[in-house]
Short mmCIF file of C-alpha atoms in Angstrom, two decimals:
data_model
loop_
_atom_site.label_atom_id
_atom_site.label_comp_id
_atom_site.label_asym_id
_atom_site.label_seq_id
_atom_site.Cartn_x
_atom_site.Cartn_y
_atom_site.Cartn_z
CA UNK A 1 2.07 19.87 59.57
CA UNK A 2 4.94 18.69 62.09
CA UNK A 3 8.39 17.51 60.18
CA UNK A 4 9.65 14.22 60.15
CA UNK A 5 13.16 14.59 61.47
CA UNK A 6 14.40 14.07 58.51
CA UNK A 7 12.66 16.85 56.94
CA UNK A 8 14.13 18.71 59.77
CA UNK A 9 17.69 17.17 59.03
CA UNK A 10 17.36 18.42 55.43
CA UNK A 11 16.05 21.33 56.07
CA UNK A 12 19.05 22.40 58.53
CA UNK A 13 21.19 21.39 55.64
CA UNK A 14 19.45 23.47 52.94
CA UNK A 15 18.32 26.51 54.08
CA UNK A 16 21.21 28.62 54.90
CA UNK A 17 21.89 28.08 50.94
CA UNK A 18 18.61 29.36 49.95
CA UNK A 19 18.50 32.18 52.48
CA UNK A 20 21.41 33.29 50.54
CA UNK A 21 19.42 33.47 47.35
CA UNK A 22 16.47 35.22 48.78
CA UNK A 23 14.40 31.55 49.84
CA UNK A 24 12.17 31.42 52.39
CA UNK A 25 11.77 27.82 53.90
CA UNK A 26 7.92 27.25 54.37
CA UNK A 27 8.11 24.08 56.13
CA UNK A 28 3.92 23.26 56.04
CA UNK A 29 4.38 23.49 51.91
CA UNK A 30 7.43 21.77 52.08
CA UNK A 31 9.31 24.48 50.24
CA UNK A 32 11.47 27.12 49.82
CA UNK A 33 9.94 30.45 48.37
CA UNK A 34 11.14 33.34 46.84
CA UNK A 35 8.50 35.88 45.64
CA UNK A 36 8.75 38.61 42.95
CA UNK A 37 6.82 41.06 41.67
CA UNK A 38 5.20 38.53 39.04
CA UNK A 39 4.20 35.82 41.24
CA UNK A 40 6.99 33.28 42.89
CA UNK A 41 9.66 31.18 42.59
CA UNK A 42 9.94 27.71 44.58
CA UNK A 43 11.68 24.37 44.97
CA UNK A 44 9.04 22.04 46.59
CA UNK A 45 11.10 18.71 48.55
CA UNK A 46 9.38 15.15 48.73
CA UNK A 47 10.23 12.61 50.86
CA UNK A 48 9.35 9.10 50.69
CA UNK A 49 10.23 6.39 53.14
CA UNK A 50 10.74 2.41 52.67
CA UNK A 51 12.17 1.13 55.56
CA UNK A 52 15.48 2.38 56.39
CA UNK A 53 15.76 4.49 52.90
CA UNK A 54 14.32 7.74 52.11
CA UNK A 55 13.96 8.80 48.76
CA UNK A 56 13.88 12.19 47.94
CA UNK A 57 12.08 14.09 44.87
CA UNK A 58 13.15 17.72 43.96
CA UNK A 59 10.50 20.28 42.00
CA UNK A 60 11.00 23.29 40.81
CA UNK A 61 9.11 25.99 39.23
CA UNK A 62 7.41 29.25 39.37
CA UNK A 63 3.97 31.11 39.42
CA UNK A 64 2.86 33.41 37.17
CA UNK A 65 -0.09 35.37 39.04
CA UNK A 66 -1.08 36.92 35.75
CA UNK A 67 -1.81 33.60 33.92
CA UNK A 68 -3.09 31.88 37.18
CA UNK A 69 -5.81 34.61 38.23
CA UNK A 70 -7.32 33.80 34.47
CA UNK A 71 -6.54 30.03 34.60
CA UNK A 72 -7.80 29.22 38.06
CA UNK A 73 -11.10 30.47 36.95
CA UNK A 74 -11.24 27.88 34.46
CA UNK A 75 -9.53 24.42 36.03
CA UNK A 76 -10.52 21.97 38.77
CA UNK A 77 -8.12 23.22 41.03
CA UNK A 78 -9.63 22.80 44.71
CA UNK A 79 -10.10 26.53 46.66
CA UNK A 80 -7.47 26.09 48.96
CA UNK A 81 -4.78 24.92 46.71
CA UNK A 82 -4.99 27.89 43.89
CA UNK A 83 -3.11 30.51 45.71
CA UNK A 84 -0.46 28.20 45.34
CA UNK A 85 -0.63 26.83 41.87
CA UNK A 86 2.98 26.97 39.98
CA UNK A 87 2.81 27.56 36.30
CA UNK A 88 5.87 25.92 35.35
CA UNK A 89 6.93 22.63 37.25
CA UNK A 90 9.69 20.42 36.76
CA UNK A 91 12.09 18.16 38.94
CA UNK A 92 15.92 17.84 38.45
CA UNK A 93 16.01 14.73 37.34
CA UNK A 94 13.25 15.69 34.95
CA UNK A 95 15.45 19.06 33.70
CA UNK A 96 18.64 16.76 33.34
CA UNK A 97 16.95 14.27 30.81
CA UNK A 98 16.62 11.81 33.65
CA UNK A 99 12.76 10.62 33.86
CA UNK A 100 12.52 8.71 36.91
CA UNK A 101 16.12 10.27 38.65
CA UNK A 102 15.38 10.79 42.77
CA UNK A 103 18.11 11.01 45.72
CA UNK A 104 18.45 7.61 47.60
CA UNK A 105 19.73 8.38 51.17
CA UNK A 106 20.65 5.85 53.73
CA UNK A 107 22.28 7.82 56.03
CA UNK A 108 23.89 11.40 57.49
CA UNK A 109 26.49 11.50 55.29
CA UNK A 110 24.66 10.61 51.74
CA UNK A 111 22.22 13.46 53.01
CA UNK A 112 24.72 15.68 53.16
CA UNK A 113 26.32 14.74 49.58
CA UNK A 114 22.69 14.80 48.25
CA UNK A 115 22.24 18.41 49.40
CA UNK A 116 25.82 19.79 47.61
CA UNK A 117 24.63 18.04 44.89
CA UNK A 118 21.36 20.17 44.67
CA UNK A 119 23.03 22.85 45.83
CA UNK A 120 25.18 22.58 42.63
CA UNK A 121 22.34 22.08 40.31
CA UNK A 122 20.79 25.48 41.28
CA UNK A 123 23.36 27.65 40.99
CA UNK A 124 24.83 26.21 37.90
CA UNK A 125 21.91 25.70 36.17
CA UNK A 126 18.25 26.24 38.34
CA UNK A 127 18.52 29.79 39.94
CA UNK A 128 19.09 30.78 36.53
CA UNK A 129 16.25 29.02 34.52
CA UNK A 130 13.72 29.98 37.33
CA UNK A 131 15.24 33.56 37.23
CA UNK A 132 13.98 33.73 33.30
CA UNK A 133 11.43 31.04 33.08
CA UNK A 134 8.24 33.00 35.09
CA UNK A 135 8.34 36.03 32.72
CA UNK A 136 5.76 35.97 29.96
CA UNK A 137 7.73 35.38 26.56
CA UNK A 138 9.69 32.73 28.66
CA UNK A 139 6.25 30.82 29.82
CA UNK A 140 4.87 31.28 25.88
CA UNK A 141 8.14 29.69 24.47
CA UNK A 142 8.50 26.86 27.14
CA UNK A 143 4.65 26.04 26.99
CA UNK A 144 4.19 26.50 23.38
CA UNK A 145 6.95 25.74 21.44
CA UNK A 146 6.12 22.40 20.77
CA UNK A 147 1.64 22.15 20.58
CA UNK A 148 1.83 18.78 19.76
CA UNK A 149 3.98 17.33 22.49
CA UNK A 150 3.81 16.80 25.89
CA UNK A 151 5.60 19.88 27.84
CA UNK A 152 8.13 18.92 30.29
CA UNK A 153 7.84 21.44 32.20
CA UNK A 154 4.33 20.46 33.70
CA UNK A 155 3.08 17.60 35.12
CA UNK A 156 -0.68 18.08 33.90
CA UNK A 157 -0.74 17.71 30.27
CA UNK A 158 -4.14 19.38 30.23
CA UNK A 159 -3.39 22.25 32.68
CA UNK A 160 -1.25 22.95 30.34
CA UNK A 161 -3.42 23.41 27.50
CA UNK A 162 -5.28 26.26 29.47
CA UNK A 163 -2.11 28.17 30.89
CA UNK A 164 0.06 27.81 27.58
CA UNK A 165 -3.14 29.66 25.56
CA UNK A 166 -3.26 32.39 28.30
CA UNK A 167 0.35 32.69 27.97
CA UNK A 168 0.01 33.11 24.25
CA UNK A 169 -2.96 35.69 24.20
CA UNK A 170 -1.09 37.86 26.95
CA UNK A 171 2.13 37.19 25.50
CA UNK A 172 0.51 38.31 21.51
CA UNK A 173 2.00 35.46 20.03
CA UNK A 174 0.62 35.27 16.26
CA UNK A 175 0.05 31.78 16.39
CA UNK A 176 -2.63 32.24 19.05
CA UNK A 177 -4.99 30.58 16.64
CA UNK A 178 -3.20 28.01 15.70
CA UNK A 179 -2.55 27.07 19.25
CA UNK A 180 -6.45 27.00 19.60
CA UNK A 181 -6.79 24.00 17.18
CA UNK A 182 -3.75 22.33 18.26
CA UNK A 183 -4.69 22.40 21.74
CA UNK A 184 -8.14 21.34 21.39
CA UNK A 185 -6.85 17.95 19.31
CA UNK A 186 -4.26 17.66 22.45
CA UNK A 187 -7.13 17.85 24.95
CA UNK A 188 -9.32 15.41 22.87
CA UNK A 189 -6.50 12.95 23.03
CA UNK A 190 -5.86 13.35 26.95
CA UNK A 191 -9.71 13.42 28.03
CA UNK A 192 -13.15 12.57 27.02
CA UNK A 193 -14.61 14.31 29.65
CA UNK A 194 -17.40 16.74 27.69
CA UNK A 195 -17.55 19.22 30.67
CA UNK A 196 -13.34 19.82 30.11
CA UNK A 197 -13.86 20.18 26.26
CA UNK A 198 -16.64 22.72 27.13
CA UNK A 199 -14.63 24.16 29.65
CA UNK A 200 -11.98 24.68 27.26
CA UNK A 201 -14.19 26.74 24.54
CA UNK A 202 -15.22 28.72 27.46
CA UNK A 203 -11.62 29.34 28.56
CA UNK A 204 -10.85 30.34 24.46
CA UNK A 205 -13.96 32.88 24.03
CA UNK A 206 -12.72 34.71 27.18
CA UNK A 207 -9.53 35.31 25.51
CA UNK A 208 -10.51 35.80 22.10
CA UNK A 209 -12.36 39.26 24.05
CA UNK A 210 -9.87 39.39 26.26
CA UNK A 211 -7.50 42.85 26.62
CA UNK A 212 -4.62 42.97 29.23
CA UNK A 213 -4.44 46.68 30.64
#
């Protein structure tokens, strides 16, 4: 996929910052990449473009590999995307309370303030969360801590029903059970479909005979 040249701009703006934190720039995900020895970490850049502004969206998150190899079985994810399925995904605006929050840029120099200000935001605040947010009591507390609400750290409210009960059951959290019911009222609410419901009980036997080595 070629860049647009302001992609390229951007790009040539961002990545000696990330190469300093161990980021790879993979321009045909549109992404910087760092990968550990549990999955990765990655901030994912979209553009938009009305006329002569660009509006720019920044994601973060990380991948689990443990969680996705069980939840990939399970979800509608198409073939070629679940290699690259995060676990946890948020934007900046998003983390900061701010809902709808994206970088306006009409020119050279508001790119270039719009980059120090997301190169602020990680290394006051995102290097840090991603650092501690992909292990497993992290992704069982930040999925799980509050059933009945919608997580903010995902984007698919019912994804999230499947990865925060794997996190659980590999994590041993004794409220596994509880998270069952909870989770199942959650997906009734979000979908009607019969083959997700089924899907889900499917998912939930699995790990009720499920045993991590």
């Amino acid at each position: 996929m070629t860049a647009t040249p302001f992609e390229t701009n951007l790009y040539q703006h961002l990545t000696p910052f990330f190469a300093e934190h161990g980021y790879t720039l993979l321009p045909e995900k549109k992404q910087y990449r760092r990968n550990v020895a549990i999955g990765f970490l990655n901030v994912i850049l979209s553009s938009s473009f009305y006329g002569e502004e660009t509006v720019l969206d920044v994601n973060f998150g990380c991948r689990n590999d443990q969680i996705e190899q069980i939840a990939q079985q399970f979800l509608n994810t198409s073939p070629d995307g679940r290699p690259d399925a995060n676990t946890l995904i948020s934007s900046i605006g998003k983390f900061n309370g701010f809902q709808y929050f994206r970088y306006k840029i009409n020119s050279d120099e508001e790119l270039a303030h719009s980059c120090e200000q997301i190169e602020q935001f990680f290394d006051t605040q995102g290097f840090s969360f991603l650092e501690s947010a992909c292990t497993l009591p992290s992704l069982d507390r930040l999925l799980n801590e509050h059933p009945n609400q919608p997580c903010q750290y995902v984007y698919n409210q019912v994804h999230r029903c499947y990865k925060g009960l794997i996190a659980a059951r590999l994590n041993h959290n004794p409220y596994f059970d509880g998270l069952i019911d909870s989770y199942r009222h959650l997906l009734t609410r979000q979908t009607q479909n019969p083959y997700e419901q089924l899907n889900f009980e499917r998912l939930i036997a699995y790990l009720q005979h499920y045993s991590a080595n």
